[in-house]
Amino acid sequence: MLLGEYRHNVDTKGRLIIPAKFREQLGPKFMVTRGLDGCLFGYPQAEWEKVQTEINQLPFNKRDARTFARLFFSAATECELDKQGRINLPEPLLQYAHLQKQCVLAGVSSRFEIWDAEKWDNYNDQAQDDFNEIAENLLDF
């Protein structure tokens, strides 16, 4: 399970340190792609295969399903850790998530997210203000 919040800088070559606690669970290769809310999603290989299966079951005759699949899969990149525990993020992913310097890597159970630190702080502040209301609304499911 991927848990916790970590801050690391992305360097000018697009390299980002993956926290040691994540590395243990991700294995030697894992996937990173566009996420929602302006962040990137990272998946261990086994979880990526589950997500692929779910997306491939969307009705391809629906425009939104085709668009989502195109954007999600076309940005996906297989990442491999270097000897310093870093990955190299391609330019399109850096641009999508506006990653320039300080990043937040947040564990979200079966995946992790990579956020621009300022964007994460703003999102987190807003979400915390609504946390109790969100929890109450979800309990109705």
PDB file of C-alpha atoms in Angstrom:
ATOM      1  CA  MET A   1       0.000   0.000   0.000  1.00  0.00           C
ATOM      2  CA  LEU A   2       1.378   3.399  -1.009  1.00  0.00           C
ATOM      3  CA  LEU A   3       0.924   5.866   1.847  1.00  0.00           C
ATOM      4  CA  GLY A   4       2.397   9.147   3.015  1.00  0.00           C
ATOM      5  CA  GLU A   5       3.396  12.521   1.662  1.00  0.00           C
ATOM      6  CA  TYR A   6       6.933  13.338   0.561  1.00  0.00           C
ATOM      7  CA  ARG A   7       8.555  16.428  -0.929  1.00  0.00           C
ATOM      8  CA  HIS A   8      11.344  16.250  -3.486  1.00  0.00           C
ATOM      9  CA  ASN A   9      12.631  18.519  -6.218  1.00  0.00           C
ATOM     10  CA  VAL A  10      12.491  17.713  -9.901  1.00  0.00           C
ATOM     11  CA  ASP A  11      15.782  18.718 -11.510  1.00  0.00           C
ATOM     12  CA  THR A  12      16.318  20.505 -14.830  1.00  0.00           C
ATOM     13  CA  LYS A  13      16.619  17.137 -16.613  1.00  0.00           C
ATOM     14  CA  GLY A  14      13.194  16.013 -15.344  1.00  0.00           C
ATOM     15  CA  ARG A  15      14.570  13.586 -12.754  1.00  0.00           C
ATOM     16  CA  LEU A  16      12.605  13.078  -9.553  1.00  0.00           C
ATOM     17  CA  ILE A  17      13.498  11.027  -6.481  1.00  0.00           C
ATOM     18  CA  ILE A  18      10.929   8.386  -5.581  1.00  0.00           C
ATOM     19  CA  PRO A  19      10.648   7.907  -1.810  1.00  0.00           C
ATOM     20  CA  ALA A  20      12.293   4.719  -0.524  1.00  0.00           C
ATOM     21  CA  LYS A  21       9.005   3.530   0.986  1.00  0.00           C
ATOM     22  CA  PHE A  22       7.382   3.749  -2.464  1.00  0.00           C
ATOM     23  CA  ARG A  23      10.328   2.092  -4.226  1.00  0.00           C
ATOM     24  CA  GLU A  24       9.929  -1.038  -2.117  1.00  0.00           C
ATOM     25  CA  GLN A  25       6.354  -1.482  -3.343  1.00  0.00           C
ATOM     26  CA  LEU A  26       6.732  -0.277  -6.923  1.00  0.00           C
ATOM     27  CA  GLY A  27       9.386  -2.730  -7.996  1.00  0.00           C
ATOM     28  CA  PRO A  28      11.999  -2.126 -10.675  1.00  0.00           C
ATOM     29  CA  LYS A  29       9.526  -0.829 -13.305  1.00  0.00           C
ATOM     30  CA  PHE A  30       6.223   0.992 -12.948  1.00  0.00           C
ATOM     31  CA  MET A  31       3.971   3.318 -14.914  1.00  0.00           C
ATOM     32  CA  VAL A  32       3.348   7.083 -14.670  1.00  0.00           C
ATOM     33  CA  THR A  33       0.703   8.941 -16.665  1.00  0.00           C
ATOM     34  CA  ARG A  34      -1.639  11.919 -16.595  1.00  0.00           C
ATOM     35  CA  GLY A  35      -3.810  11.972 -13.526  1.00  0.00           C
ATOM     36  CA  LEU A  36      -6.855  13.956 -12.561  1.00  0.00           C
ATOM     37  CA  ASP A  37      -6.919  17.391 -10.923  1.00  0.00           C
ATOM     38  CA  GLY A  38      -3.659  18.345 -12.643  1.00  0.00           C
ATOM     39  CA  CYS A  39      -1.359  15.759 -11.082  1.00  0.00           C
ATOM     40  CA  LEU A  40       0.357  12.614 -12.346  1.00  0.00           C
ATOM     41  CA  PHE A  41      -0.651   9.076 -11.362  1.00  0.00           C
ATOM     42  CA  GLY A  42       1.936   6.365 -10.722  1.00  0.00           C
ATOM     43  CA  TYR A  43       1.017   2.679 -10.650  1.00  0.00           C
ATOM     44  CA  PRO A  44       2.841  -0.515  -9.719  1.00  0.00           C
ATOM     45  CA  GLN A  45       2.783  -2.912 -12.672  1.00  0.00           C
ATOM     46  CA  ALA A  46       0.039  -5.180 -11.242  1.00  0.00           C
ATOM     47  CA  GLU A  47      -2.222  -2.204 -10.498  1.00  0.00           C
ATOM     48  CA  TRP A  48      -1.542  -0.725 -13.955  1.00  0.00           C
ATOM     49  CA  GLU A  49      -2.814  -3.908 -15.538  1.00  0.00           C
ATOM     50  CA  LYS A  50      -6.060  -3.643 -13.535  1.00  0.00           C
ATOM     51  CA  VAL A  51      -6.528  -0.007 -14.575  1.00  0.00           C
ATOM     52  CA  GLN A  52      -5.845  -0.906 -18.220  1.00  0.00           C
ATOM     53  CA  THR A  53      -8.508  -3.601 -18.088  1.00  0.00           C
ATOM     54  CA  GLU A  54     -11.062  -1.217 -16.578  1.00  0.00           C
ATOM     55  CA  ILE A  55     -10.408   1.524 -19.138  1.00  0.00           C
ATOM     56  CA  ASN A  56     -10.464  -0.947 -22.022  1.00  0.00           C
ATOM     57  CA  GLN A  57     -13.972  -1.959 -20.922  1.00  0.00           C
ATOM     58  CA  LEU A  58     -15.296   1.566 -21.432  1.00  0.00           C
ATOM     59  CA  PRO A  59     -17.654   1.826 -24.424  1.00  0.00           C
ATOM     60  CA  PHE A  60     -15.423   2.963 -27.312  1.00  0.00           C
ATOM     61  CA  ASN A  61     -18.454   4.322 -29.148  1.00  0.00           C
ATOM     62  CA  LYS A  62     -18.701   7.079 -26.498  1.00  0.00           C
ATOM     63  CA  ARG A  63     -16.608  10.159 -27.267  1.00  0.00           C
ATOM     64  CA  ASP A  64     -15.691  10.767 -23.602  1.00  0.00           C
ATOM     65  CA  ALA A  65     -14.437   7.188 -23.226  1.00  0.00           C
ATOM     66  CA  ARG A  66     -12.260   7.492 -26.343  1.00  0.00           C
ATOM     67  CA  THR A  67     -10.906  10.866 -25.271  1.00  0.00           C
ATOM     68  CA  PHE A  68     -10.114   9.696 -21.755  1.00  0.00           C
ATOM     69  CA  ALA A  69      -8.375   6.537 -22.997  1.00  0.00           C
ATOM     70  CA  ARG A  70      -6.345   8.489 -25.561  1.00  0.00           C
ATOM     71  CA  LEU A  71      -5.143  11.078 -23.072  1.00  0.00           C
ATOM     72  CA  PHE A  72      -4.505   8.541 -20.312  1.00  0.00           C
ATOM     73  CA  PHE A  73      -2.598   5.980 -22.382  1.00  0.00           C
ATOM     74  CA  SER A  74      -0.790   8.302 -24.792  1.00  0.00           C
ATOM     75  CA  ALA A  75       0.947  10.028 -21.884  1.00  0.00           C
ATOM     76  CA  ALA A  76       1.857   6.818 -20.063  1.00  0.00           C
ATOM     77  CA  THR A  77       5.520   6.075 -19.603  1.00  0.00           C
ATOM     78  CA  GLU A  78       7.269   3.090 -18.100  1.00  0.00           C
ATOM     79  CA  CYS A  79       9.642   4.285 -15.400  1.00  0.00           C
ATOM     80  CA  GLU A  80      12.755   2.591 -14.166  1.00  0.00           C
ATOM     81  CA  LEU A  81      14.666   3.737 -11.112  1.00  0.00           C
ATOM     82  CA  ASP A  82      18.276   4.819 -11.516  1.00  0.00           C
ATOM     83  CA  LYS A  83      20.939   4.084  -8.880  1.00  0.00           C
ATOM     84  CA  GLN A  84      19.908   7.179  -6.893  1.00  0.00           C
ATOM     85  CA  GLY A  85      16.248   6.140  -6.783  1.00  0.00           C
ATOM     86  CA  ARG A  86      15.147   8.670  -9.408  1.00  0.00           C
ATOM     87  CA  ILE A  87      12.908   8.459 -12.435  1.00  0.00           C
ATOM     88  CA  ASN A  88      13.072  10.610 -15.532  1.00  0.00           C
ATOM     89  CA  LEU A  89       9.745  12.233 -16.357  1.00  0.00           C
ATOM     90  CA  PRO A  90       9.171  13.147 -20.017  1.00  0.00           C
ATOM     91  CA  GLU A  91       8.507  16.766 -20.928  1.00  0.00           C
ATOM     92  CA  PRO A  92       4.780  16.303 -21.750  1.00  0.00           C
ATOM     93  CA  LEU A  93       4.123  14.969 -18.227  1.00  0.00           C
ATOM     94  CA  LEU A  94       6.184  17.743 -16.628  1.00  0.00           C
ATOM     95  CA  GLN A  95       4.171  20.315 -18.564  1.00  0.00           C
ATOM     96  CA  TYR A  96       0.807  18.692 -17.848  1.00  0.00           C
ATOM     97  CA  ALA A  97       1.361  18.766 -14.071  1.00  0.00           C
ATOM     98  CA  HIS A  98       3.293  22.084 -14.122  1.00  0.00           C
ATOM     99  CA  LEU A  99       6.268  20.453 -12.392  1.00  0.00           C
ATOM    100  CA  GLN A 100       9.149  22.895 -12.229  1.00  0.00           C
ATOM    101  CA  LYS A 101      10.894  22.534  -8.886  1.00  0.00           C
ATOM    102  CA  GLN A 102       9.374  21.280  -5.637  1.00  0.00           C
ATOM    103  CA  CYS A 103       6.993  18.351  -5.956  1.00  0.00           C
ATOM    104  CA  VAL A 104       4.809  16.402  -3.578  1.00  0.00           C
ATOM    105  CA  LEU A 105       4.542  12.644  -3.935  1.00  0.00           C
ATOM    106  CA  ALA A 106       1.408  11.453  -2.174  1.00  0.00           C
ATOM    107  CA  GLY A 107       0.548   7.819  -1.579  1.00  0.00           C
ATOM    108  CA  VAL A 108      -3.087   7.053  -2.391  1.00  0.00           C
ATOM    109  CA  SER A 109      -3.370   3.353  -1.508  1.00  0.00           C
ATOM    110  CA  SER A 110      -2.898   1.492  -4.815  1.00  0.00           C
ATOM    111  CA  ARG A 111      -1.243   4.392  -6.669  1.00  0.00           C
ATOM    112  CA  PHE A 112       0.808   7.479  -5.926  1.00  0.00           C
ATOM    113  CA  GLU A 113       0.359  11.000  -7.216  1.00  0.00           C
ATOM    114  CA  ILE A 114       2.940  13.607  -8.203  1.00  0.00           C
ATOM    115  CA  TRP A 115       1.902  17.219  -7.669  1.00  0.00           C
ATOM    116  CA  ASP A 116       3.481  20.617  -8.024  1.00  0.00           C
ATOM    117  CA  ALA A 117       4.001  21.534  -4.349  1.00  0.00           C
ATOM    118  CA  GLU A 118       2.153  24.851  -4.507  1.00  0.00           C
ATOM    119  CA  LYS A 119      -0.778  23.286  -6.342  1.00  0.00           C
ATOM    120  CA  TRP A 120      -0.868  20.436  -3.787  1.00  0.00           C
ATOM    121  CA  ASP A 121      -0.826  22.867  -0.864  1.00  0.00           C
ATOM    122  CA  ASN A 122      -3.757  24.823  -2.335  1.00  0.00           C
ATOM    123  CA  TYR A 123      -5.699  21.640  -3.135  1.00  0.00           C
ATOM    124  CA  ASN A 124      -4.964  20.162   0.288  1.00  0.00           C
ATOM    125  CA  ASP A 125      -6.035  23.332   2.133  1.00  0.00           C
ATOM    126  CA  GLN A 126      -9.354  23.411   0.274  1.00  0.00           C
ATOM    127  CA  ALA A 127      -9.989  19.690   0.657  1.00  0.00           C
ATOM    128  CA  GLN A 128      -9.256  19.770   4.386  1.00  0.00           C
ATOM    129  CA  ASP A 129     -11.813  22.533   4.838  1.00  0.00           C
ATOM    130  CA  ASP A 130     -14.409  20.231   3.229  1.00  0.00           C
ATOM    131  CA  PHE A 131     -13.127  16.922   4.678  1.00  0.00           C
ATOM    132  CA  ASN A 132     -15.998  16.317   7.108  1.00  0.00           C
ATOM    133  CA  GLU A 133     -18.658  17.179   4.537  1.00  0.00           C
ATOM    134  CA  ILE A 134     -16.988  14.973   1.916  1.00  0.00           C
ATOM    135  CA  ALA A 135     -16.875  12.077   4.381  1.00  0.00           C
ATOM    136  CA  GLU A 136     -20.565  12.482   5.225  1.00  0.00           C
ATOM    137  CA  ASN A 137     -21.520  12.557   1.532  1.00  0.00           C
ATOM    138  CA  LEU A 138     -19.493   9.434   0.773  1.00  0.00           C
ATOM    139  CA  LEU A 139     -21.048   7.529   3.649  1.00  0.00           C
ATOM    140  CA  ASP A 140     -24.335   7.700   1.759  1.00  0.00           C
ATOM    141  CA  PHE A 141     -22.978   5.404  -0.982  1.00  0.00           C
TER     142      PHE A 141
END
